[in-house]
Every structure is written in structure tokens, then in C-alpha cells.
Coordinates of N, CA, C and O in Angstrom, one line a residue:
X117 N -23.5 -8.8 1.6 CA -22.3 -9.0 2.3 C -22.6 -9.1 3.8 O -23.1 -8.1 4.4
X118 N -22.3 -10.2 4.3 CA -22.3 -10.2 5.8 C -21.3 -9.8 7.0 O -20.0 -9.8 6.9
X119 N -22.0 -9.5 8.2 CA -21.2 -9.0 9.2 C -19.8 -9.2 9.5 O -18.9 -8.4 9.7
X120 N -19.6 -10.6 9.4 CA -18.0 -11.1 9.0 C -17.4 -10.9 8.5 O -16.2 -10.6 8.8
X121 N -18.2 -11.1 6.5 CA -17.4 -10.5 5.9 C -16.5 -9.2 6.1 O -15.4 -9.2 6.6
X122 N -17.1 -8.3 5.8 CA -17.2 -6.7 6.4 C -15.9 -6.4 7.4 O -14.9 -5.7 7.3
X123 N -16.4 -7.2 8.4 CA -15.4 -7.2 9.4 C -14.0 -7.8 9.3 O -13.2 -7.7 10.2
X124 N -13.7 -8.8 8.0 CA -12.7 -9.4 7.9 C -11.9 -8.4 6.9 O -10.7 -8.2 7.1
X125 N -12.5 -7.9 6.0 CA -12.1 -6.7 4.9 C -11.2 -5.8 5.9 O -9.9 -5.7 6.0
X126 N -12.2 -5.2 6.8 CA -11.7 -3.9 7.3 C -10.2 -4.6 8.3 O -9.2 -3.9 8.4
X127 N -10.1 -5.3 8.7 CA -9.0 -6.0 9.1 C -7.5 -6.3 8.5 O -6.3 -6.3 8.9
X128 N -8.1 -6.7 6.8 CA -7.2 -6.9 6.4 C -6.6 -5.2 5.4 O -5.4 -5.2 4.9
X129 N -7.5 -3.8 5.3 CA -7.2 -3.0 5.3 C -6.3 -2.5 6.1 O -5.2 -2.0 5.8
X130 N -6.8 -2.8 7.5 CA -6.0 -2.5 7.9 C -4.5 -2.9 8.6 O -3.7 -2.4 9.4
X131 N -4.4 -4.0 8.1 CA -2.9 -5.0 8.6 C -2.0 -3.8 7.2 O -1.0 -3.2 7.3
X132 N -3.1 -3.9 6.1 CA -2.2 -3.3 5.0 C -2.1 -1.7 5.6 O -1.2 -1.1 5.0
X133 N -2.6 -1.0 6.3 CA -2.0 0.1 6.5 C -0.7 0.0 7.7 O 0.4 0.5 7.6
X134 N -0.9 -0.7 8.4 CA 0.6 -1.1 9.3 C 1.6 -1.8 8.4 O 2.8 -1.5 8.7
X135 N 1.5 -2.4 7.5 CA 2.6 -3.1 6.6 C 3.2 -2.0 6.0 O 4.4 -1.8 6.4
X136 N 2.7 -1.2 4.9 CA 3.0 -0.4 4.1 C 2.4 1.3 4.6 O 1.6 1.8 3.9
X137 N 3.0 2.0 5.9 CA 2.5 3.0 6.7 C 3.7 4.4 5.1 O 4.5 4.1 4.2
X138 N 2.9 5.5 5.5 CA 3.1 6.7 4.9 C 4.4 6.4 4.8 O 4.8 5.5 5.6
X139 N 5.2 7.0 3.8 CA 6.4 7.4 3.4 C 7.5 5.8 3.2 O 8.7 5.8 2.8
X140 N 7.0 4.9 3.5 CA 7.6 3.4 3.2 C 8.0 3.1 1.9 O 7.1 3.1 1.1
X141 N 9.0 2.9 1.5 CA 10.2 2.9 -0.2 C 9.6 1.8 -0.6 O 9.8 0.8 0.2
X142 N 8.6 1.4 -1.9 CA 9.3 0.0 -2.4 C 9.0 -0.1 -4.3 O 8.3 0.6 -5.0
X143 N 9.9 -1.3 -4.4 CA 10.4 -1.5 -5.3 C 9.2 -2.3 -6.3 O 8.6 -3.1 -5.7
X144 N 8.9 -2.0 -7.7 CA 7.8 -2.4 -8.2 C 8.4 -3.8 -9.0 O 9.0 -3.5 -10.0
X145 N 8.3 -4.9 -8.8 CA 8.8 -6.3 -9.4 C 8.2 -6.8 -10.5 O 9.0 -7.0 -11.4
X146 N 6.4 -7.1 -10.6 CA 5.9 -6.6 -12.0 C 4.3 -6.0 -11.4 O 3.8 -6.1 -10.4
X147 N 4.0 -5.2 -13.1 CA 3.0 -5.1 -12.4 C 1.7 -4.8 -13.8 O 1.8 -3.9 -14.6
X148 N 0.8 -5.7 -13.6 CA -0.2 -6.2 -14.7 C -0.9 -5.3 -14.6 O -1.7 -5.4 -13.7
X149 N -1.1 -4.0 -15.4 CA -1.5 -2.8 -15.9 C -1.2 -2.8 -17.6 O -0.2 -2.2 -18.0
X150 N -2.2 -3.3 -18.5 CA -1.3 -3.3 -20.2 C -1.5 -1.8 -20.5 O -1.3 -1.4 -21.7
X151 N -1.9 -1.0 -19.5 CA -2.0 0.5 -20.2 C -0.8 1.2 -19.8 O 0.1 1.5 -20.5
X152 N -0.9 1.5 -18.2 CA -0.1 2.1 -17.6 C 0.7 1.8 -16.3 O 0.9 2.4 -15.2
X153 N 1.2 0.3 -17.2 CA 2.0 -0.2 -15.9 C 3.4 0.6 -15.3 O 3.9 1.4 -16.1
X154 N 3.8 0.4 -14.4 CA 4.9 0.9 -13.4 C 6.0 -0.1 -13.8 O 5.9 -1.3 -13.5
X155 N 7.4 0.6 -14.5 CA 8.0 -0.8 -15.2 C 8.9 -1.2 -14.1 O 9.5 -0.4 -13.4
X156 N 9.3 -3.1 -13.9 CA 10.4 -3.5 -13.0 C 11.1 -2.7 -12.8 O 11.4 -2.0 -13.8
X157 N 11.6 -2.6 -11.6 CA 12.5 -2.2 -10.7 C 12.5 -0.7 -10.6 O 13.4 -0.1 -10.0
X158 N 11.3 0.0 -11.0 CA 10.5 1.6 -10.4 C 10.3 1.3 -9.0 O 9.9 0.3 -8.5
X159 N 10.8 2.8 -8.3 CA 11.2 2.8 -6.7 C 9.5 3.9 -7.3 O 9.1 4.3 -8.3
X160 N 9.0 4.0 -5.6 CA 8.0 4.8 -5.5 C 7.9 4.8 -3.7 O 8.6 4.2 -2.9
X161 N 6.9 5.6 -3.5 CA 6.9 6.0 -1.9 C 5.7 5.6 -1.6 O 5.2 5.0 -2.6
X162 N 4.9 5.5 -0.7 CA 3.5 4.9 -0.5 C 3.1 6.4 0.5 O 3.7 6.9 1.5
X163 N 1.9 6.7 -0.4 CA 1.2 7.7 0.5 C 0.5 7.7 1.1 O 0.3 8.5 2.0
X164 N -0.3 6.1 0.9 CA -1.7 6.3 1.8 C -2.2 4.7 1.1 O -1.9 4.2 0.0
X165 N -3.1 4.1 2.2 CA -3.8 3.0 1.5 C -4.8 3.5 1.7 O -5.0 4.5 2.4
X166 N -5.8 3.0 1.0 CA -7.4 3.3 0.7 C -8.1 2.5 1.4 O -7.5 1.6 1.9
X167 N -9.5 2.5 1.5 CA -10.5 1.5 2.1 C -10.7 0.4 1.4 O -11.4 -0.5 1.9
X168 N -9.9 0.3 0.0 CA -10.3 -0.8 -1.1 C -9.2 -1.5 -0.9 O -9.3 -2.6 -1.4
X169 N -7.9 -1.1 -0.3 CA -7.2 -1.6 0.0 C -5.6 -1.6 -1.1 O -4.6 -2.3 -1.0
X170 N -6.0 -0.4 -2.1 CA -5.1 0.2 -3.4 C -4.3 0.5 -2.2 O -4.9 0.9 -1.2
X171 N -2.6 0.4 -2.5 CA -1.8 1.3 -2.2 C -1.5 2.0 -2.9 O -1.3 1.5 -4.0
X172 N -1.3 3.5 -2.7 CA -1.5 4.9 -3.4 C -0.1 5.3 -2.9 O 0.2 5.5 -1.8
X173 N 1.2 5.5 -4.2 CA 1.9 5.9 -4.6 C 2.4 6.8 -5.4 O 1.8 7.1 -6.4
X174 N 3.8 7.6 -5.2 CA 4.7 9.3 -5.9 C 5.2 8.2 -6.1 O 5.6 7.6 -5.1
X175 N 5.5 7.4 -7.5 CA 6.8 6.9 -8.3 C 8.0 7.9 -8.7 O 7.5 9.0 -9.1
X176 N 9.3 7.9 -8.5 CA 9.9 8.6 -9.0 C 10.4 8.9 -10.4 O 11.3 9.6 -10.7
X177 N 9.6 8.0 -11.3 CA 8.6 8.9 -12.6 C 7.7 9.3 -12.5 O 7.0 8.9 -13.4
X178 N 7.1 10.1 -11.8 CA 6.4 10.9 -11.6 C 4.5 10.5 -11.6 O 3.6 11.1 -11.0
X179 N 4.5 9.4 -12.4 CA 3.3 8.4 -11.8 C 2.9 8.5 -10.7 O 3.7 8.7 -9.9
X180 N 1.4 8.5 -10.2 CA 1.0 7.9 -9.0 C 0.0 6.7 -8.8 O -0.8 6.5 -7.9
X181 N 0.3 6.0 -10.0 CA -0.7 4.6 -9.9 C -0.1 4.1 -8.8 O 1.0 4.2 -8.4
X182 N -1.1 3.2 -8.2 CA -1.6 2.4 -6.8 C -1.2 1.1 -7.1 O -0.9 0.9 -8.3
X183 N -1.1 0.2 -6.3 CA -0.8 -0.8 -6.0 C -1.6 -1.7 -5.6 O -2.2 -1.5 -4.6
X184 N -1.7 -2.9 -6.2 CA -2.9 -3.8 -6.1 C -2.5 -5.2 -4.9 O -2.2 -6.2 -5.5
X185 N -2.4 -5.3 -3.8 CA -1.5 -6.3 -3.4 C -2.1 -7.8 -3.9 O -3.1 -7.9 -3.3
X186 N -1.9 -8.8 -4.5 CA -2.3 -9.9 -4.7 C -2.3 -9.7 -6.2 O -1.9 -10.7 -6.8
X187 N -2.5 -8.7 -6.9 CA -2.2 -8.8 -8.4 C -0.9 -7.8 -8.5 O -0.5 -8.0 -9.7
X188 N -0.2 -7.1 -8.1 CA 1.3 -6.5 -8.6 C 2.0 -7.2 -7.9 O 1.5 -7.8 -6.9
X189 N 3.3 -7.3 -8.1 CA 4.5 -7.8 -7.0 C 5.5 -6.7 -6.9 O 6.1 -6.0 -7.7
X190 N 5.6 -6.9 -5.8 CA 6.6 -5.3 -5.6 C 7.1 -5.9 -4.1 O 6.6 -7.0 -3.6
X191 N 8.0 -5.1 -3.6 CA 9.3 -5.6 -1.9 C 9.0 -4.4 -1.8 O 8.8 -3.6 -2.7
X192 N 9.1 -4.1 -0.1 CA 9.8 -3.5 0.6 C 11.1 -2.9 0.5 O 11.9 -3.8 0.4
X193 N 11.6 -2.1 0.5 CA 13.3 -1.5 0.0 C 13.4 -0.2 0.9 O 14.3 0.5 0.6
X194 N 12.5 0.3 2.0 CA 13.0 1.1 2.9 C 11.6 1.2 3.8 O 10.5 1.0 3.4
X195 N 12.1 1.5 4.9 CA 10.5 1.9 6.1 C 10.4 3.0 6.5 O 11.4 3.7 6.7
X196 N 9.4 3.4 6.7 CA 8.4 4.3 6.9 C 9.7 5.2 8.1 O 10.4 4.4 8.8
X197 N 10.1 6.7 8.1 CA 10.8 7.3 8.7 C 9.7 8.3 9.6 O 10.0 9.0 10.5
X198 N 8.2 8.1 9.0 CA 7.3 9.0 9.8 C 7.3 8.1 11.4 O 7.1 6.9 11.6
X199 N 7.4 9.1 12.2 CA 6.7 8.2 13.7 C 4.9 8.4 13.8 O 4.4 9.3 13.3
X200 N 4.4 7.6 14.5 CA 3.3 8.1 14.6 C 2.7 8.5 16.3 O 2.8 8.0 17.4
X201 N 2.1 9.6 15.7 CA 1.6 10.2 17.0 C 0.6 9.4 18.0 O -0.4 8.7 17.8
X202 N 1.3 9.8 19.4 CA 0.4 8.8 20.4 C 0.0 9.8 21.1 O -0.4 9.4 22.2
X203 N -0.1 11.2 21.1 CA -1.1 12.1 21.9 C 0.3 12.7 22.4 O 1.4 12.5 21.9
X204 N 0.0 13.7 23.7 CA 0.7 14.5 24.3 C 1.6 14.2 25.3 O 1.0 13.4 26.1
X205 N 2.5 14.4 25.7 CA 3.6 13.6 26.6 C 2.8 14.0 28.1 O 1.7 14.5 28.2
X206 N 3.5 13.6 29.0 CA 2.5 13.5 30.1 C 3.6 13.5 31.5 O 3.3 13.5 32.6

């Protein structure tokens, strides 16, 4: 893997952590798992994305399978209510 590569990965990690930030609602549309898929129209919370680029979800069935973007389809249905910290007021 070359330097580009690498560097275009980590980029698109991280567009997906600004897209889908801590505590963001969304709705699962389908999702290609034949073992332990997340069935249409399951709401879940997004905890965290990963370096691989899984978003890691609390379904409210109690699941926490991840989210694959390019192979699951799933919307947006609420945003992130956390602010993020920019250091100390001044």
C-alpha cells in the first residue's frame, strides 16, 4: 500500500467521523448480514467509527453490530446533540 493510498483511507475515515459524530440517530434501510442482520427500519445510535471505517452502534434491540457504509443502507433521522470540545474559553 502506498503513501496515497494510506493517506486517502485516513481521509475518508475521517469525513465518516464528521458525518456520523457520537450520539447521531439513524435508521437501518437494509442491511446484508444473513446471520445477524439489523432488520429495516431499526433506529440505533452511533458510538464511535473505527479506523476500518465500521460504524459502531447501541440498536434499540439491544445489538451493537456496526455499520458498513457502501454495503448497509441506512439515513440519517437525528444529529449528534454532543458539542465538541475546542479547549478552554479565554
Amino acid at each position: 500500500m502506498n503513501k496515497y493510498t494510506i493517506d486517502n483511507e485516513l481521509r475518508q475515515v475521517e469525513r465518516l467521523r464528521e458525518l456520523y459524530p457520537p450520539g447521531t440517530k439513524i435508521q437501518c434501510i437494509q442491511m446484508d448480514d444473513h446471520y445477524h442482520a439489523i432488520a429495516p427500519g431499526s433506529i440505533g445510535t452511533v458510538d464511535y467509527v473505527d479506523d476500518a471505517g465500521t460504524i459502531h452502534m447501541s440498536w434499540e434491540n439491544g445489538s451493537s453490530l456496526g455499520l458498513i457504509p457502501g454495503e448497509d443502507r441506512f439515513k440519517i433521522i437525528g444529529k449528534s446533540k454532543r458539542v465538541k470540545s475546542k479547549g478552554p474559553e479565554r
